[in-house]
Amino acid sequence: MTSTIPAPAAQALWQPSAERVASSRLTAFQNWLRTNRGLAFADYESLWQWSVTDLDAFWGALWDYYDIQASHPYERVLQDERMPGARWFEGAQLNLADQVFRHRDLQTPAILFDSESAGQGEISWSELERQVGALAATLRAHGVGPGDRVCAYLPNVPHAVIAFLAVASLGAIWSISSPDMGVANIINRFAQIEPKVLIACDGYRHGGKPYARHAEATRLIEALPSLQAVIHIPLLAAGLAVPPALAALDWSTAIAAAAPLQTVQLPFDHPLWILYSSGTTGLPKAIVYGHGGILMNMLLSCDIHTDLSPGDRFFWISSTGWMVWNVQLSGLLVGATICLYDGSVTGSAATPDWQHMWRFVERNRITTFCAGAAFYANCLKNDIRPGDAFELDALRTLGSTGSPLSPDCYRWIYDAVKRDIWLCCVSGGTDVAGAFLNGTPTLPVFEGEMQCRNLGAAVYAFDDAGKPVYDQVGELVCTRPLPSMPLYFWGDKNNARYLESYFDTFCGDDGSRIWRHGDWLRLVPRPTATGGVIYGRSDSTINRHGIRMGTAEIYAAVEAVPEIIDSMVVDLEYLGRESYMALFVHLRPGAILDDALDSSIRSAIRTGASARMVPNEIFAVPEIPRTLTGKKLELPVKKLLLGQPEQKVTNRDTMANPQSLDWFIDFAQRLNQG
């Protein structure tokens, strides 16, 4: 593959102080390696190289470094390196909940929460353990044991964290969906895995408005014949209609028992939770992850890469429907206080305020604040300057993921939030329940660039021939297994969907399978580490006049135009005809897509992306279609415009704004009639 995308800027926006480097968790790990393994590394790149070359030594060192609590030791770190199917730490018996409650004596809170649905407050480590033990005893009394599935229909409230830990302690399998998701889609998820117990709310509040969900919860219960019990959390006090054949409990009763927490010891690869892909056709893929793999990956991510320590206050803006909710709760593994927010990120729906989350950060003295890239982009667009408006002296780390963070947002953070702050941009996904590209506070932050490849993750950019490239855009691949890679997809006969999803493109020289993630990646060599830039999904790449470009580059140029709130570009590749590229823009109130604005947008694309990426036509639309986690529906819209019916390309229940599709359906009809 050739690429004319300009190289990322070489300007370092932030340099770590000697004190920050010395106090970092990465430095602590390196000191441990020197003392206990006789290993010294000149820089991050050499440490990363060792971590992906000697998998047994690296992951075995992490096991010892974290002093993993296991009732039975492992026989070997990695028995079989193939993907999928690598066998890690065989023989070990453990439980993820044991690692959490090693911190039971900390005097800092385990959870701080602010919920439009459940109020405000904090939960101590001892109270968290009490409630988890009580709920586990209740679940056990209703027949829940290893391998059983327990599903939750809950917003981001403390009840969800308590329930997850109780389920994990029993060796049961956890799965959660947010009540703002369409119930038909939740049924498609939960019905596949046949849960024994459902923990459900009757509604939630968002932007100051109540959203009753007792009818949807009742429909969900009726659609899950495997259920034996329902635990009701009355967030709106509306009640649930539970059939007489099922045991029905309210939350207060379920956590009332005086029962000490007793964890079940499990094999390393015993299933822990099920996450779901955001696939656009067919049933969502139910992706199964193991106790040990998640434990090891989350410890590495939270401790060494995110630099969390006991007592830190860790806040992710997330709903329970996004994988980062799982990342948020993993802060408990390192003794951090996790800070939960449930509600609108702009406060009242009547008067949206993009300073609302920054008030939460200030009030709770958050030390590590993470959000999707779209949140920071909206703050920039709305001229928010948190550093001028709030006291952010406790805040030392910002995190971003979900989509590529634009260079403008990098600059805005260091200008408008805080000059001396570490920005940790991450790229990974639900697929590996973690990151491929990550950060560390021991390295400089370069504009538009992630700092490093995740330790243990053998990440490369491959060209079309399956060869590694640097300073060129290629397919993001991982050439060696990770403990957190999925065990399997639920109900996937012979691993057919699993293999098709990740292993259908590249093979190693020895015929081994290689993970293809579906992102365009440029690896940027630096003196002490290889950085990375993500250019969007490789299945939505624009290929114009022999030039390939990820859509993120085009959006960065278009959305820098002041009149543009949001945008989507689609390249329609007709067989035997020249491609037709359309750009759809969501305008600010009062803006008009006249000739002058059209010309400004085209000029911005020529300057900021490439003259070859200027669209054939530009259209103003009411909204850009997005998933519940904020991703643009590029591929489904492309398929619609190529003439495929709506029911074959997307599911409205997976969308944040399903009404936005109506404009595109009408446009597709006109386009294909012309």
PDB file of N, CA and C in Angstrom, residues 522-613:
ATOM      1  N   ARG A 522      -0.747   4.125  11.215  1.00  0.00           N
ATOM      2  CA  ARG A 522       0.612   4.531  10.849  1.00  0.00           C
ATOM      3  C   ARG A 522       1.473   4.450  12.113  1.00  0.00           C
ATOM      4  N   LEU A 523       2.533   3.673  12.067  1.00  0.00           N
ATOM      5  CA  LEU A 523       3.493   3.623  13.158  1.00  0.00           C
ATOM      6  C   LEU A 523       4.574   4.670  12.911  1.00  0.00           C
ATOM      7  N   VAL A 524       4.858   5.452  13.947  1.00  0.00           N
ATOM      8  CA  VAL A 524       5.779   6.583  13.822  1.00  0.00           C
ATOM      9  C   VAL A 524       7.014   6.325  14.680  1.00  0.00           C
ATOM     10  N   PRO A 525       8.143   5.983  14.084  1.00  0.00           N
ATOM     11  CA  PRO A 525       9.350   5.741  14.879  1.00  0.00           C
ATOM     12  C   PRO A 525       9.813   7.015  15.584  1.00  0.00           C
ATOM     13  N   ARG A 526      10.079   6.893  16.868  1.00  0.00           N
ATOM     14  CA  ARG A 526      10.634   7.976  17.674  1.00  0.00           C
ATOM     15  C   ARG A 526      11.909   7.456  18.333  1.00  0.00           C
ATOM     16  N   PRO A 527      12.741   8.334  18.879  1.00  0.00           N
ATOM     17  CA  PRO A 527      14.013   7.873  19.456  1.00  0.00           C
ATOM     18  C   PRO A 527      13.876   6.822  20.556  1.00  0.00           C
ATOM     19  N   THR A 528      12.818   6.924  21.397  1.00  0.00           N
ATOM     20  CA  THR A 528      12.718   5.987  22.523  1.00  0.00           C
ATOM     21  C   THR A 528      11.474   5.109  22.477  1.00  0.00           C
ATOM     22  N   ALA A 529      10.581   5.336  21.517  1.00  0.00           N
ATOM     23  CA  ALA A 529       9.365   4.524  21.412  1.00  0.00           C
ATOM     24  C   ALA A 529       8.746   4.745  20.044  1.00  0.00           C
ATOM     25  N   THR A 530       8.008   3.770  19.575  1.00  0.00           N
ATOM     26  CA  THR A 530       7.261   3.900  18.323  1.00  0.00           C
ATOM     27  C   THR A 530       5.848   4.355  18.634  1.00  0.00           C
ATOM     28  N   GLY A 531       5.496   5.547  18.160  1.00  0.00           N
ATOM     29  CA  GLY A 531       4.149   6.059  18.349  1.00  0.00           C
ATOM     30  C   GLY A 531       3.210   5.551  17.272  1.00  0.00           C
ATOM     31  N   GLY A 532       1.950   5.951  17.357  1.00  0.00           N
ATOM     32  CA  GLY A 532       0.972   5.477  16.390  1.00  0.00           C
ATOM     33  C   GLY A 532      -0.135   6.471  16.146  1.00  0.00           C
ATOM     34  N   VAL A 533      -0.653   6.469  14.929  1.00  0.00           N
ATOM     35  CA  VAL A 533      -1.790   7.296  14.556  1.00  0.00           C
ATOM     36  C   VAL A 533      -2.820   6.402  13.890  1.00  0.00           C
ATOM     37  N   ILE A 534      -4.063   6.463  14.369  1.00  0.00           N
ATOM     38  CA  ILE A 534      -5.166   5.705  13.769  1.00  0.00           C
ATOM     39  C   ILE A 534      -5.906   6.620  12.801  1.00  0.00           C
ATOM     40  N   TYR A 535      -6.179   6.102  11.605  1.00  0.00           N
ATOM     41  CA  TYR A 535      -6.832   6.902  10.575  1.00  0.00           C
ATOM     42  C   TYR A 535      -8.256   6.431  10.285  1.00  0.00           C
ATOM     43  N   GLY A 536      -8.847   5.703  11.198  1.00  0.00           N
ATOM     44  CA  GLY A 536     -10.219   5.259  10.992  1.00  0.00           C
ATOM     45  C   GLY A 536     -10.289   3.788  10.613  1.00  0.00           C
ATOM     46  N   ARG A 537     -11.506   3.333  10.425  1.00  0.00           N
ATOM     47  CA  ARG A 537     -11.731   1.927  10.102  1.00  0.00           C
ATOM     48  C   ARG A 537     -11.293   1.630   8.684  1.00  0.00           C
ATOM     49  N   SER A 538     -10.611   0.508   8.516  1.00  0.00           N
ATOM     50  CA  SER A 538     -10.129   0.146   7.189  1.00  0.00           C
ATOM     51  C   SER A 538     -11.260  -0.284   6.267  1.00  0.00           C
ATOM     52  N   ASP A 539     -12.404  -0.644   6.831  1.00  0.00           N
ATOM     53  CA  ASP A 539     -13.518  -1.017   5.958  1.00  0.00           C
ATOM     54  C   ASP A 539     -14.348   0.188   5.539  1.00  0.00           C
ATOM     55  N   SER A 540     -13.974   1.374   5.978  1.00  0.00           N
ATOM     56  CA  SER A 540     -14.669   2.587   5.520  1.00  0.00           C
ATOM     57  C   SER A 540     -13.680   3.554   4.890  1.00  0.00           C
ATOM     58  N   THR A 541     -12.554   3.032   4.455  1.00  0.00           N
ATOM     59  CA  THR A 541     -11.506   3.862   3.878  1.00  0.00           C
ATOM     60  C   THR A 541     -11.935   4.421   2.521  1.00  0.00           C
ATOM     61  N   ILE A 542     -11.546   5.654   2.275  1.00  0.00           N
ATOM     62  CA  ILE A 542     -11.802   6.279   0.986  1.00  0.00           C
ATOM     63  C   ILE A 542     -10.629   5.979   0.055  1.00  0.00           C
ATOM     64  N   ASN A 543     -10.938   5.516  -1.148  1.00  0.00           N
ATOM     65  CA  ASN A 543      -9.913   5.226  -2.152  1.00  0.00           C
ATOM     66  C   ASN A 543     -10.264   6.019  -3.399  1.00  0.00           C
ATOM     67  N   ARG A 544      -9.611   7.177  -3.528  1.00  0.00           N
ATOM     68  CA  ARG A 544      -9.926   8.075  -4.647  1.00  0.00           C
ATOM     69  C   ARG A 544      -8.669   8.282  -5.486  1.00  0.00           C
ATOM     70  N   HIS A 545      -8.798   7.987  -6.769  1.00  0.00           N
ATOM     71  CA  HIS A 545      -7.707   8.260  -7.709  1.00  0.00           C
ATOM     72  C   HIS A 545      -6.411   7.576  -7.267  1.00  0.00           C
ATOM     73  N   GLY A 546      -6.550   6.360  -6.710  1.00  0.00           N
ATOM     74  CA  GLY A 546      -5.382   5.606  -6.288  1.00  0.00           C
ATOM     75  C   GLY A 546      -4.838   5.998  -4.935  1.00  0.00           C
ATOM     76  N   ILE A 547      -5.465   6.955  -4.280  1.00  0.00           N
ATOM     77  CA  ILE A 547      -5.034   7.414  -2.962  1.00  0.00           C
ATOM     78  C   ILE A 547      -6.010   6.893  -1.922  1.00  0.00           C
ATOM     79  N   ARG A 548      -5.475   6.204  -0.919  1.00  0.00           N
ATOM     80  CA  ARG A 548      -6.303   5.719   0.180  1.00  0.00           C
ATOM     81  C   ARG A 548      -6.158   6.640   1.376  1.00  0.00           C
ATOM     82  N   MET A 549      -7.283   6.933   2.015  1.00  0.00           N
ATOM     83  CA  MET A 549      -7.235   7.790   3.192  1.00  0.00           C
ATOM     84  C   MET A 549      -8.324   7.378   4.162  1.00  0.00           C
ATOM     85  N   GLY A 550      -7.967   7.303   5.429  1.00  0.00           N
ATOM     86  CA  GLY A 550      -8.962   7.052   6.463  1.00  0.00           C
ATOM     87  C   GLY A 550      -9.872   8.251   6.628  1.00  0.00           C
ATOM     88  N   THR A 551     -11.118   8.000   6.959  1.00  0.00           N
ATOM     89  CA  THR A 551     -12.086   9.093   7.056  1.00  0.00           C
ATOM     90  C   THR A 551     -11.753  10.086   8.164  1.00  0.00           C
ATOM     91  N   ALA A 552     -10.993   9.668   9.181  1.00  0.00           N
ATOM     92  CA  ALA A 552     -10.668  10.580  10.276  1.00  0.00           C
ATOM     93  C   ALA A 552      -9.934  11.810   9.770  1.00  0.00           C
ATOM     94  N   GLU A 553      -9.077  11.645   8.762  1.00  0.00           N
ATOM     95  CA  GLU A 553      -8.342  12.776   8.216  1.00  0.00           C
ATOM     96  C   GLU A 553      -9.289  13.791   7.571  1.00  0.00           C
ATOM     97  N   ILE A 554     -10.288  13.283   6.870  1.00  0.00           N
ATOM     98  CA  ILE A 554     -11.250  14.175   6.216  1.00  0.00           C
ATOM     99  C   ILE A 554     -12.106  14.882   7.250  1.00  0.00           C
ATOM    100  N   TYR A 555     -12.554  14.134   8.284  1.00  0.00           N
ATOM    101  CA  TYR A 555     -13.385  14.755   9.317  1.00  0.00           C
ATOM    102  C   TYR A 555     -12.627  15.851  10.056  1.00  0.00           C
ATOM    103  N   ALA A 556     -11.342  15.629  10.291  1.00  0.00           N
ATOM    104  CA  ALA A 556     -10.548  16.641  10.990  1.00  0.00           C
ATOM    105  C   ALA A 556     -10.548  17.949  10.209  1.00  0.00           C
ATOM    106  N   ALA A 557     -10.464  17.850   8.880  1.00  0.00           N
ATOM    107  CA  ALA A 557     -10.466  19.051   8.049  1.00  0.00           C
ATOM    108  C   ALA A 557     -11.848  19.694   7.989  1.00  0.00           C
ATOM    109  N   VAL A 558     -12.871  18.873   7.762  1.00  0.00           N
ATOM    110  CA  VAL A 558     -14.229  19.407   7.608  1.00  0.00           C
ATOM    111  C   VAL A 558     -14.734  20.020   8.910  1.00  0.00           C
ATOM    112  N   GLU A 559     -14.512  19.330  10.027  1.00  0.00           N
ATOM    113  CA  GLU A 559     -15.104  19.773  11.282  1.00  0.00           C
ATOM    114  C   GLU A 559     -14.329  20.910  11.945  1.00  0.00           C
ATOM    115  N   ALA A 560     -13.222  21.316  11.288  1.00  0.00           N
ATOM    116  CA  ALA A 560     -12.543  22.543  11.711  1.00  0.00           C
ATOM    117  C   ALA A 560     -13.252  23.784  11.167  1.00  0.00           C
ATOM    118  N   VAL A 561     -14.130  23.607  10.179  1.00  0.00           N
ATOM    119  CA  VAL A 561     -14.920  24.722   9.650  1.00  0.00           C
ATOM    120  C   VAL A 561     -15.933  25.134  10.717  1.00  0.00           C
ATOM    121  N   PRO A 562     -15.961  26.370  11.136  1.00  0.00           N
ATOM    122  CA  PRO A 562     -16.798  26.783  12.288  1.00  0.00           C
ATOM    123  C   PRO A 562     -18.276  26.446  12.159  1.00  0.00           C
ATOM    124  N   GLU A 563     -18.808  26.459  10.949  1.00  0.00           N
ATOM    125  CA  GLU A 563     -20.251  26.220  10.780  1.00  0.00           C
ATOM    126  C   GLU A 563     -20.640  24.754  10.892  1.00  0.00           C
ATOM    127  N   ILE A 564     -19.668  23.850  10.950  1.00  0.00           N
ATOM    128  CA  ILE A 564     -19.945  22.410  10.921  1.00  0.00           C
ATOM    129  C   ILE A 564     -19.913  21.833  12.329  1.00  0.00           C
ATOM    130  N   ILE A 565     -20.980  21.153  12.722  1.00  0.00           N
ATOM    131  CA  ILE A 565     -21.017  20.436  14.000  1.00  0.00           C
ATOM    132  C   ILE A 565     -20.510  19.005  13.827  1.00  0.00           C
ATOM    133  N   ASP A 566     -20.922  18.358  12.743  1.00  0.00           N
ATOM    134  CA  ASP A 566     -20.608  16.942  12.553  1.00  0.00           C
ATOM    135  C   ASP A 566     -20.615  16.660  11.054  1.00  0.00           C
ATOM    136  N   SER A 567     -20.030  15.524  10.664  1.00  0.00           N
ATOM    137  CA  SER A 567     -19.969  15.223   9.239  1.00  0.00           C
ATOM    138  C   SER A 567     -19.805  13.728   9.016  1.00  0.00           C
ATOM    139  N   MET A 568     -20.106  13.309   7.799  1.00  0.00           N
ATOM    140  CA  MET A 568     -19.880  11.932   7.379  1.00  0.00           C
ATOM    141  C   MET A 568     -19.565  11.935   5.889  1.00  0.00           C
ATOM    142  N   VAL A 569     -18.544  11.160   5.512  1.00  0.00           N
ATOM    143  CA  VAL A 569     -18.192  11.049   4.107  1.00  0.00           C
ATOM    144  C   VAL A 569     -18.378   9.597   3.678  1.00  0.00           C
ATOM    145  N   VAL A 570     -18.905   9.409   2.474  1.00  0.00           N
ATOM    146  CA  VAL A 570     -19.153   8.077   1.930  1.00  0.00           C
ATOM    147  C   VAL A 570     -18.683   8.054   0.485  1.00  0.00           C
ATOM    148  N   ASP A 571     -17.880   7.064   0.158  1.00  0.00           N
ATOM    149  CA  ASP A 571     -17.399   6.892  -1.212  1.00  0.00           C
ATOM    150  C   ASP A 571     -18.128   5.702  -1.814  1.00  0.00           C
ATOM    151  N   LEU A 572     -18.943   5.943  -2.819  1.00  0.00           N
ATOM    152  CA  LEU A 572     -19.746   4.890  -3.438  1.00  0.00           C
ATOM    153  C   LEU A 572     -19.000   4.348  -4.654  1.00  0.00           C
ATOM    154  N   GLU A 573     -18.586   3.124  -4.555  1.00  0.00           N
ATOM    155  CA  GLU A 573     -17.763   2.508  -5.584  1.00  0.00           C
ATOM    156  C   GLU A 573     -18.655   1.639  -6.483  1.00  0.00           C
ATOM    157  N   TYR A 574     -19.059   2.216  -7.593  1.00  0.00           N
ATOM    158  CA  TYR A 574     -19.902   1.479  -8.529  1.00  0.00           C
ATOM    159  C   TYR A 574     -19.033   0.682  -9.490  1.00  0.00           C
ATOM    160  N   LEU A 575     -19.378  -0.592  -9.692  1.00  0.00           N
ATOM    161  CA  LEU A 575     -18.631  -1.449 -10.598  1.00  0.00           C
ATOM    162  C   LEU A 575     -18.697  -0.876 -12.011  1.00  0.00           C
ATOM    163  N   GLY A 576     -17.510  -0.651 -12.594  1.00  0.00           N
ATOM    164  CA  GLY A 576     -17.461  -0.165 -13.967  1.00  0.00           C
ATOM    165  C   GLY A 576     -17.662   1.318 -14.125  1.00  0.00           C
ATOM    166  N   ARG A 577     -17.855   2.049 -13.022  1.00  0.00           N
ATOM    167  CA  ARG A 577     -18.030   3.497 -13.095  1.00  0.00           C
ATOM    168  C   ARG A 577     -17.097   4.180 -12.107  1.00  0.00           C
ATOM    169  N   GLU A 578     -16.817   5.418 -12.360  1.00  0.00           N
ATOM    170  CA  GLU A 578     -16.008   6.189 -11.439  1.00  0.00           C
ATOM    171  C   GLU A 578     -16.753   6.335 -10.110  1.00  0.00           C
ATOM    172  N   SER A 579     -15.993   6.297  -9.022  1.00  0.00           N
ATOM    173  CA  SER A 579     -16.628   6.401  -7.706  1.00  0.00           C
ATOM    174  C   SER A 579     -17.281   7.773  -7.527  1.00  0.00           C
ATOM    175  N   TYR A 580     -18.275   7.771  -6.672  1.00  0.00           N
ATOM    176  CA  TYR A 580     -18.996   9.003  -6.339  1.00  0.00           C
ATOM    177  C   TYR A 580     -18.890   9.217  -4.828  1.00  0.00           C
ATOM    178  N   MET A 581     -18.295  10.336  -4.451  1.00  0.00           N
ATOM    179  CA  MET A 581     -18.105  10.605  -3.029  1.00  0.00           C
ATOM    180  C   MET A 581     -19.012  11.746  -2.595  1.00  0.00           C
ATOM    181  N   ALA A 582     -19.801  11.459  -1.544  1.00  0.00           N
ATOM    182  CA  ALA A 582     -20.715  12.450  -0.991  1.00  0.00           C
ATOM    183  C   ALA A 582     -20.284  12.796   0.429  1.00  0.00           C
ATOM    184  N   LEU A 583     -20.375  14.067   0.766  1.00  0.00           N
ATOM    185  CA  LEU A 583     -20.093  14.538   2.117  1.00  0.00           C
ATOM    186  C   LEU A 583     -21.390  15.078   2.711  1.00  0.00           C
ATOM    187  N   PHE A 584     -21.710  14.602   3.897  1.00  0.00           N
ATOM    188  CA  PHE A 584     -22.914  15.031   4.599  1.00  0.00           C
ATOM    189  C   PHE A 584     -22.492  15.834   5.835  1.00  0.00           C
ATOM    190  N   VAL A 585     -23.067  17.018   5.989  1.00  0.00           N
ATOM    191  CA  VAL A 585     -22.666  17.895   7.094  1.00  0.00           C
ATOM    192  C   VAL A 585     -23.879  18.291   7.923  1.00  0.00           C
ATOM    193  N   HIS A 586     -23.690  18.270   9.231  1.00  0.00           N
ATOM    194  CA  HIS A 586     -24.691  18.763  10.185  1.00  0.00           C
ATOM    195  C   HIS A 586     -24.243  20.161  10.592  1.00  0.00           C
ATOM    196  N   LEU A 587     -25.054  21.160  10.267  1.00  0.00           N
ATOM    197  CA  LEU A 587     -24.679  22.561  10.450  1.00  0.00           C
ATOM    198  C   LEU A 587     -25.091  23.088  11.813  1.00  0.00           C
ATOM    199  N   ARG A 588     -24.355  24.107  12.258  1.00  0.00           N
ATOM    200  CA  ARG A 588     -24.759  24.819  13.467  1.00  0.00           C
ATOM    201  C   ARG A 588     -26.081  25.548  13.214  1.00  0.00           C
ATOM    202  N   PRO A 589     -26.880  25.772  14.254  1.00  0.00           N
ATOM    203  CA  PRO A 589     -28.130  26.529  14.079  1.00  0.00           C
ATOM    204  C   PRO A 589     -27.862  27.881  13.421  1.00  0.00           C
ATOM    205  N   GLY A 590     -28.631  28.170  12.396  1.00  0.00           N
ATOM    206  CA  GLY A 590     -28.505  29.439  11.695  1.00  0.00           C
ATOM    207  C   GLY A 590     -27.589  29.400  10.491  1.00  0.00           C
ATOM    208  N   ALA A 591     -26.728  28.401  10.397  1.00  0.00           N
ATOM    209  CA  ALA A 591     -25.815  28.286   9.256  1.00  0.00           C
ATOM    210  C   ALA A 591     -26.562  27.737   8.042  1.00  0.00           C
ATOM    211  N   ILE A 592     -26.130  28.139   6.863  1.00  0.00           N
ATOM    212  CA  ILE A 592     -26.756  27.716   5.610  1.00  0.00           C
ATOM    213  C   ILE A 592     -25.670  27.188   4.679  1.00  0.00           C
ATOM    214  N   LEU A 593     -25.959  26.072   4.049  1.00  0.00           N
ATOM    215  CA  LEU A 593     -25.009  25.504   3.088  1.00  0.00           C
ATOM    216  C   LEU A 593     -25.186  26.216   1.743  1.00  0.00           C
ATOM    217  N   ASP A 594     -24.664  27.445   1.653  1.00  0.00           N
ATOM    218  CA  ASP A 594     -24.708  28.201   0.405  1.00  0.00           C
ATOM    219  C   ASP A 594     -23.400  28.000  -0.354  1.00  0.00           C
ATOM    220  N   ASP A 595     -23.234  28.707  -1.448  1.00  0.00           N
ATOM    221  CA  ASP A 595     -22.042  28.523  -2.268  1.00  0.00           C
ATOM    222  C   ASP A 595     -20.775  28.870  -1.504  1.00  0.00           C
ATOM    223  N   ALA A 596     -20.852  29.890  -0.659  1.00  0.00           N
ATOM    224  CA  ALA A 596     -19.668  30.315   0.088  1.00  0.00           C
ATOM    225  C   ALA A 596     -19.219  29.240   1.077  1.00  0.00           C
ATOM    226  N   LEU A 597     -20.164  28.641   1.808  1.00  0.00           N
ATOM    227  CA  LEU A 597     -19.804  27.606   2.767  1.00  0.00           C
ATOM    228  C   LEU A 597     -19.332  26.345   2.042  1.00  0.00           C
ATOM    229  N   ASP A 598     -19.997  26.005   0.951  1.00  0.00           N
ATOM    230  CA  ASP A 598     -19.571  24.855   0.148  1.00  0.00           C
ATOM    231  C   ASP A 598     -18.117  25.029  -0.277  1.00  0.00           C
ATOM    232  N   SER A 599     -17.779  26.229  -0.729  1.00  0.00           N
ATOM    233  CA  SER A 599     -16.417  26.511  -1.163  1.00  0.00           C
ATOM    234  C   SER A 599     -15.435  26.430   0.001  1.00  0.00           C
ATOM    235  N   SER A 600     -15.852  26.902   1.180  1.00  0.00           N
ATOM    236  CA  SER A 600     -14.980  26.855   2.361  1.00  0.00           C
ATOM    237  C   SER A 600     -14.689  25.416   2.769  1.00  0.00           C
ATOM    238  N   ILE A 601     -15.699  24.561   2.702  1.00  0.00           N
ATOM    239  CA  ILE A 601     -15.514  23.158   3.073  1.00  0.00           C
ATOM    240  C   ILE A 601     -14.547  22.476   2.109  1.00  0.00           C
ATOM    241  N   ARG A 602     -14.737  22.714   0.817  1.00  0.00           N
ATOM    242  CA  ARG A 602     -13.855  22.101  -0.174  1.00  0.00           C
ATOM    243  C   ARG A 602     -12.407  22.581   0.001  1.00  0.00           C
ATOM    244  N   SER A 603     -12.258  23.849   0.294  1.00  0.00           N
ATOM    245  CA  SER A 603     -10.920  24.396   0.514  1.00  0.00           C
ATOM    246  C   SER A 603     -10.271  23.767   1.743  1.00  0.00           C
ATOM    247  N   ALA A 604     -11.074  23.564   2.800  1.00  0.00           N
ATOM    248  CA  ALA A 604     -10.547  22.950   4.025  1.00  0.00           C
ATOM    249  C   ALA A 604     -10.071  21.530   3.761  1.00  0.00           C
ATOM    250  N   ILE A 605     -10.800  20.791   2.916  1.00  0.00           N
ATOM    251  CA  ILE A 605     -10.399  19.410   2.593  1.00  0.00           C
ATOM    252  C   ILE A 605      -9.119  19.410   1.759  1.00  0.00           C
ATOM    253  N   ARG A 606      -9.028  20.321   0.779  1.00  0.00           N
ATOM    254  CA  ARG A 606      -7.811  20.393  -0.033  1.00  0.00           C
ATOM    255  C   ARG A 606      -6.589  20.671   0.843  1.00  0.00           C
ATOM    256  N   THR A 607      -6.770  21.599   1.771  1.00  0.00           N
ATOM    257  CA  THR A 607      -5.644  22.020   2.608  1.00  0.00           C
ATOM    258  C   THR A 607      -5.341  21.010   3.703  1.00  0.00           C
ATOM    259  N   GLY A 608      -6.377  20.506   4.369  1.00  0.00           N
ATOM    260  CA  GLY A 608      -6.183  19.670   5.542  1.00  0.00           C
ATOM    261  C   GLY A 608      -6.058  18.192   5.256  1.00  0.00           C
ATOM    262  N   ALA A 609      -6.520  17.745   4.075  1.00  0.00           N
ATOM    263  CA  ALA A 609      -6.465  16.308   3.764  1.00  0.00           C
ATOM    264  C   ALA A 609      -5.762  16.089   2.426  1.00  0.00           C
ATOM    265  N   SER A 610      -6.482  16.278   1.335  1.00  0.00           N
ATOM    266  CA  SER A 610      -5.895  16.084   0.010  1.00  0.00           C
ATOM    267  C   SER A 610      -6.867  16.630  -1.020  1.00  0.00           C
ATOM    268  N   ALA A 611      -6.300  17.224  -2.074  1.00  0.00           N
ATOM    269  CA  ALA A 611      -7.165  17.722  -3.151  1.00  0.00           C
ATOM    270  C   ALA A 611      -7.955  16.592  -3.788  1.00  0.00           C
ATOM    271  N   ARG A 612      -7.419  15.363  -3.707  1.00  0.00           N
ATOM    272  CA  ARG A 612      -8.107  14.223  -4.311  1.00  0.00           C
ATOM    273  C   ARG A 612      -9.265  13.735  -3.443  1.00  0.00           C
ATOM    274  N   MET A 613      -9.385  14.277  -2.244  1.00  0.00           N
ATOM    275  CA  MET A 613     -10.460  13.866  -1.348  1.00  0.00           C
ATOM    276  C   MET A 613     -11.624  14.855  -1.337  1.00  0.00           C
TER     277      MET A 613
END
